Amino acid sequence: WYQRRVREPDDEQYHAPYYIIYRSNYWGSGNNGAGGLVCEFKVNSLRQASQQYKQKKDTPTHAYGICDSRGYVIHYNARFTSSFEGEDGITNCKNAIRQKYG
């Protein structure tokens, strides 16, 4: 069983837009400057993000997650990586967003 450790925002609020982030489960995929995380796309509401996440979360070759505009991870389904966890997860998400959207 893989323990999930997500750092919640100090103000206890997530901020839009929200991003669908994935992490390949293939060995060596973490060398992209974002801990292997890749931003797939953004949506404006948490509801939209949840709907998209539900459609993708059972993909066997990738782990998926949702983060907010500040990089805070809301939920993820990774089992074989710590790329989404803690302060590193926030930094990785911000870097993935920056790589996609500048």
XYZ file of N, CA, C and O in Angstrom:
408
model
N 0.841 -1.187 0.000
C 0.000 0.000 0.000
C 0.874 1.232 0.000
O 1.827 1.325 0.775
N 0.612 2.189 -0.832
C 1.440 3.372 -1.000
C 0.815 4.539 -0.247
O -0.322 4.912 -0.494
N 1.556 5.097 0.687
C 1.062 6.217 1.496
C 1.120 7.511 0.687
O 2.160 7.860 0.152
N 0.024 8.228 0.633
C -0.017 9.501 -0.087
C 0.186 10.639 0.900
O -0.529 10.744 1.876
N 1.162 11.482 0.583
C 1.446 12.636 1.433
C 1.357 13.897 0.597
O 2.275 14.206 -0.154
N 0.253 14.583 0.717
C 0.009 15.798 -0.044
C 0.023 16.964 0.925
O -0.571 16.897 1.997
N 0.713 18.046 0.563
C 0.727 19.246 1.398
C -0.444 20.122 0.997
O -0.565 20.529 -0.151
N -1.302 20.405 1.970
C -2.471 21.244 1.710
C -2.096 22.715 1.854
O -1.172 23.056 2.593
N -2.824 23.594 1.166
C -2.530 25.029 1.261
C -2.715 25.544 2.680
O -3.602 25.090 3.406
N -1.876 26.507 3.078
C -1.978 27.096 4.411
C -3.316 27.784 4.628
O -3.842 27.806 5.729
N -3.870 28.349 3.558
C -5.159 29.039 3.684
C -6.338 28.087 3.492
O -7.480 28.520 3.476
N -6.043 26.791 3.326
C -7.055 25.743 3.191
C -7.973 25.942 1.982
O -9.094 25.478 1.969
N -7.488 26.649 0.967
C -8.282 26.869 -0.232
C -7.461 26.562 -1.468
O -6.274 26.867 -1.516
N -8.100 25.972 -2.454
C -7.474 25.743 -3.741
C -7.938 26.840 -4.688
O -9.041 27.346 -4.576
N -7.075 27.205 -5.628
C -7.361 28.322 -6.519
C -7.348 27.888 -7.981
O -6.438 27.190 -8.422
N -8.368 28.336 -8.726
C -8.474 28.058 -10.160
C -7.416 28.868 -10.904
O -6.955 29.889 -10.398
N -7.058 28.460 -12.115
C -7.514 27.262 -12.799
C -6.900 26.005 -12.204
O -5.980 26.078 -11.394
N -7.414 24.867 -12.639
C -6.946 23.567 -12.165
C -6.299 22.836 -13.338
O -6.659 23.051 -14.489
N -5.350 21.995 -13.017
C -4.568 21.334 -14.052
C -4.620 19.825 -13.900
O -4.540 19.305 -12.781
N -4.754 19.148 -15.018
C -4.652 17.686 -15.055
C -3.186 17.395 -15.366
O -2.652 17.843 -16.381
N -2.562 16.679 -14.461
C -1.139 16.374 -14.541
C -0.985 14.857 -14.631
O -1.714 14.128 -13.965
N -0.040 14.396 -15.429
C 0.212 12.957 -15.428
C 1.686 12.670 -15.222
O 2.543 13.521 -15.429
N 1.960 11.466 -14.799
C 3.322 10.965 -14.598
C 3.392 9.584 -15.218
O 2.636 8.687 -14.849
N 4.284 9.424 -16.160
C 4.461 8.114 -16.774
C 4.970 7.127 -15.735
O 5.758 7.474 -14.866
N 4.496 5.908 -15.804
C 4.984 4.858 -14.913
C 6.197 4.142 -15.495
O 6.714 3.216 -14.891
N 6.645 4.555 -16.677
C 7.805 3.929 -17.289
C 9.083 4.357 -16.581
O 9.244 5.513 -16.199
N 10.001 3.419 -16.421
C 11.267 3.666 -15.761
C 12.041 4.789 -16.467
O 12.117 4.820 -17.684
N 12.598 5.716 -15.700
C 13.427 6.774 -16.257
C 12.687 7.958 -16.811
O 13.290 8.852 -17.402
N 11.386 8.027 -16.617
C 10.610 9.124 -17.205
C 10.663 10.398 -16.357
O 10.037 11.379 -16.696
N 11.429 10.380 -15.284
C 11.462 11.531 -14.384
C 12.516 12.571 -14.683
O 12.780 13.422 -13.853
N 13.105 12.541 -15.850
C 14.201 13.451 -16.161
C 13.775 14.658 -16.990
O 14.494 15.076 -17.882
N 12.638 15.247 -16.670
C 12.148 16.367 -17.478
C 12.165 17.705 -16.740
O 11.615 18.669 -17.212
N 12.754 17.762 -15.551
C 12.796 19.009 -14.792
C 11.547 19.269 -13.967
O 11.429 20.291 -13.305
N 10.602 18.339 -14.017
C 9.365 18.475 -13.243
C 9.060 17.158 -12.523
O 7.901 16.821 -12.312
N 10.106 16.424 -12.181
C 9.904 15.152 -11.496
C 9.145 14.143 -12.325
O 8.530 13.232 -11.788
N 9.172 14.310 -13.639
C 8.444 13.408 -14.522
C 6.999 13.794 -14.738
O 6.292 13.155 -15.515
N 6.537 14.849 -14.070
C 5.152 15.288 -14.245
C 5.013 16.086 -15.529
O 5.900 16.856 -15.900
N 3.888 15.909 -16.194
C 3.578 16.614 -17.426
C 2.169 17.179 -17.291
O 1.240 16.469 -16.910
N 2.025 18.454 -17.590
C 0.702 19.082 -17.557
C -0.010 18.762 -18.863
O 0.480 19.083 -19.945
N -1.154 18.112 -18.740
C -1.911 17.752 -19.938
C -2.798 18.907 -20.404
O -2.806 19.257 -21.570
N -3.563 19.494 -19.495
C -4.387 20.657 -19.839
C -4.941 21.307 -18.586
O -4.796 20.782 -17.490
N -5.557 22.485 -18.772
C -6.159 23.185 -17.640
C -7.650 23.349 -17.856
O -8.131 23.369 -18.992
N -8.358 23.463 -16.740
C -9.801 23.705 -16.749
C -10.090 24.796 -15.722
O -9.265 25.081 -14.853
N -11.267 25.381 -15.802
C -11.578 26.517 -14.940
C -12.250 26.174 -13.619
O -12.281 27.004 -12.728
N -12.797 24.960 -13.518
C -13.485 24.624 -12.269
C -13.000 23.278 -11.736
O -12.551 22.418 -12.497
N -13.112 23.123 -10.446
C -12.733 21.866 -9.822
C -13.646 20.743 -10.288
O -13.213 19.602 -10.439
N -14.878 21.067 -10.573
C -15.814 20.067 -11.091
C -15.337 19.519 -12.439
O -15.338 18.315 -12.673
N -14.927 20.419 -13.339
C -14.393 19.986 -14.631
C -13.137 19.130 -14.438
O -12.961 18.123 -15.119
N -12.276 19.556 -13.535
C -11.045 18.808 -13.273
C -11.369 17.405 -12.770
O -10.763 16.425 -13.209
N -12.331 17.302 -11.879
C -12.716 16.001 -11.340
C -13.279 15.097 -12.424
O -12.987 13.900 -12.465
N -14.084 15.661 -13.309
C -14.653 14.876 -14.408
C -13.548 14.351 -15.324
O -13.568 13.182 -15.722
N -12.596 15.196 -15.664
C -11.494 14.775 -16.521
C -10.627 13.723 -15.831
O -10.213 12.747 -16.448
N -10.362 13.942 -14.558
C -9.541 13.004 -13.788
C -10.195 11.623 -13.746
O -9.531 10.611 -13.954
N -11.488 11.586 -13.517
C -12.205 10.305 -13.448
C -12.087 9.524 -14.756
O -12.020 8.304 -14.748
N -12.059 10.239 -15.872
C -11.944 9.577 -17.169
C -10.546 9.000 -17.393
O -10.380 8.041 -18.135
N -9.542 9.563 -16.746
C -8.161 9.189 -17.021
C -7.506 8.357 -15.934
O -6.497 7.713 -16.179
N -8.031 8.341 -14.751
C -7.336 7.770 -13.592
C -7.030 6.278 -13.680
O -6.135 5.806 -13.008
N -7.709 5.548 -14.532
C -7.461 4.113 -14.644
C -6.536 3.758 -15.814
O -6.387 2.591 -16.143
N -5.900 4.756 -16.412
C -4.951 4.514 -17.487
C -3.745 3.764 -16.911
O -3.114 4.243 -15.978
N -3.417 2.588 -17.440
C -2.369 1.769 -16.824
C -0.944 2.290 -16.991
O -0.084 1.982 -16.174
N -0.681 3.092 -18.016
C 0.687 3.529 -18.261
C 1.041 4.855 -17.613
O 2.200 5.261 -17.649
N 0.064 5.541 -17.037
C 0.323 6.829 -16.428
C -0.421 6.955 -15.094
O -1.472 6.353 -14.915
N 0.159 7.759 -14.218
C -0.533 8.159 -12.996
C -1.061 9.570 -13.249
O -0.385 10.377 -13.902
N -2.243 9.857 -12.747
C -2.854 11.170 -12.967
C -3.118 11.880 -11.659
O -3.307 11.248 -10.616
N -3.147 13.211 -11.741
C -3.461 14.024 -10.583
C -4.093 15.327 -10.995
O -4.120 15.682 -12.180
N -4.591 16.037 -10.001
C -5.167 17.369 -10.181
C -4.392 18.305 -9.269
O -4.182 17.998 -8.086
N -3.994 19.452 -9.793
C -3.404 20.470 -8.929
C -4.048 21.811 -9.246
O -4.673 21.989 -10.294
N -3.881 22.738 -8.306
C -4.452 24.066 -8.512
C -3.398 24.992 -9.118
O -2.284 24.575 -9.425
N -3.751 26.261 -9.281
C -2.878 27.223 -9.953
C -1.590 27.493 -9.190
O -0.629 27.996 -9.772
N -1.549 27.162 -7.902
C -0.334 27.373 -7.104
C 0.499 26.102 -6.992
O 1.506 26.078 -6.312
N 0.050 25.031 -7.648
C 0.800 23.781 -7.627
C 0.390 22.813 -6.547
O 0.939 21.718 -6.458
N -0.580 23.184 -5.719
C -1.027 22.281 -4.654
C -1.770 21.095 -5.262
O -2.707 21.271 -6.036
N -1.339 19.905 -4.900
C -1.942 18.689 -5.415
C -3.227 18.406 -4.644
O -3.224 18.335 -3.413
N -4.310 18.241 -5.366
C -5.614 17.988 -4.759
C -5.853 16.491 -4.631
O -6.318 16.010 -3.603
N -5.504 15.766 -5.671
C -5.656 14.308 -5.638
C -4.771 13.701 -6.715
O -4.528 14.326 -7.740
N -4.289 12.494 -6.457
C -3.537 11.762 -7.467
C -3.643 10.277 -7.206
O -4.002 9.852 -6.116
N -3.315 9.477 -8.211
C -3.452 8.029 -8.082
C -2.138 7.277 -8.270
O -2.148 6.088 -8.520
N -1.009 7.968 -8.156
C 0.298 7.337 -8.373
C 0.598 6.314 -7.288
O 0.320 6.543 -6.118
N 1.187 5.204 -7.690
C 1.586 4.165 -6.749
C 3.094 3.956 -6.724
O 3.618 3.461 -5.755
N 3.777 4.291 -7.812
C 5.185 3.963 -7.937
C 6.087 5.184 -8.005
O 7.221 5.080 -8.448
N 5.602 6.331 -7.593
C 6.393 7.555 -7.642
C 6.007 8.466 -6.486
O 4.886 8.408 -5.988
N 6.938 9.296 -6.087
C 6.659 10.310 -5.065
C 6.628 11.701 -5.697
O 6.649 12.701 -4.992
N 6.544 11.777 -7.013
C 6.596 13.054 -7.731
C 5.482 14.016 -7.354
O 5.623 15.225 -7.531
N 4.361 13.517 -6.866
C 3.233 14.363 -6.488
C 3.269 14.777 -5.014
O 2.425 15.542 -4.573
N 4.208 14.266 -4.237
C 4.144 14.398 -2.778
C 4.863 15.623 -2.220
O 5.927 16.000 -2.704
N 4.285 16.181 -1.153
C 4.913 17.228 -0.349
C 5.327 18.458 -1.126
O 4.736 18.827 -2.130
N 6.377 19.125 -0.615
C 6.899 20.334 -1.253
C 7.421 20.036 -2.657
O 7.274 20.849 -3.561
N 8.041 18.870 -2.827
C 8.529 18.499 -4.159
C 7.374 18.384 -5.143
O 7.504 18.771 -6.309
N 6.242 17.854 -4.695
C 5.070 17.740 -5.558
C 4.571 19.096 -6.028
O 4.221 19.269 -7.197
N 4.569 20.062 -5.115
C 4.149 21.421 -5.472
C 5.105 21.998 -6.512
O 4.687 22.531 -7.540
N 6.406 21.869 -6.260
C 7.413 22.373 -7.192
C 7.313 21.669 -8.537
O 7.364 22.316 -9.594
N 7.145 20.358 -8.519
C 7.020 19.607 -9.763
C 5.801 20.044 -10.564
O 5.871 20.189 -11.786
N 4.670 20.234 -9.884
C 3.457 20.677 -10.584
C 3.653 22.064 -11.178
O 3.278 22.307 -12.335
N 4.250 22.987 -10.418
C 4.499 24.329 -10.946
C 5.405 24.273 -12.168
O 5.153 24.973 -13.156
N 6.436 23.439 -12.113
C 7.331 23.309 -13.258
C 6.626 22.704 -14.461
O 6.845 23.139 -15.599
N 5.776 21.718 -14.244
C 5.023 21.109 -15.342
C 4.082 22.127 -15.982
O 3.975 22.190 -17.208
N 3.423 22.926 -15.163
C 2.527 23.969 -15.675
C 3.329 24.979 -16.479
O 2.946 25.371 -17.582
N 4.468 25.414 -15.932
C 5.320 26.394 -16.601
C 5.825 25.855 -17.948
O 5.877 26.596 -18.931
N 6.184 24.574 -17.981
C 6.658 23.985 -19.240
C 5.582 24.005 -20.316
O 5.874 24.160 -21.497
N 4.342 23.830 -19.914
C 3.229 23.796 -20.890
C 2.749 25.196 -21.274
O 2.491 25.486 -22.426
N 2.579 26.059 -20.264
C 1.928 27.345 -20.492
C 2.847 28.564 -20.344
O 2.399 29.677 -20.543
N 4.090 28.348 -19.992
C 5.039 29.456 -19.865
C 4.988 30.198 -18.573
O 4.314 29.990 -17.658
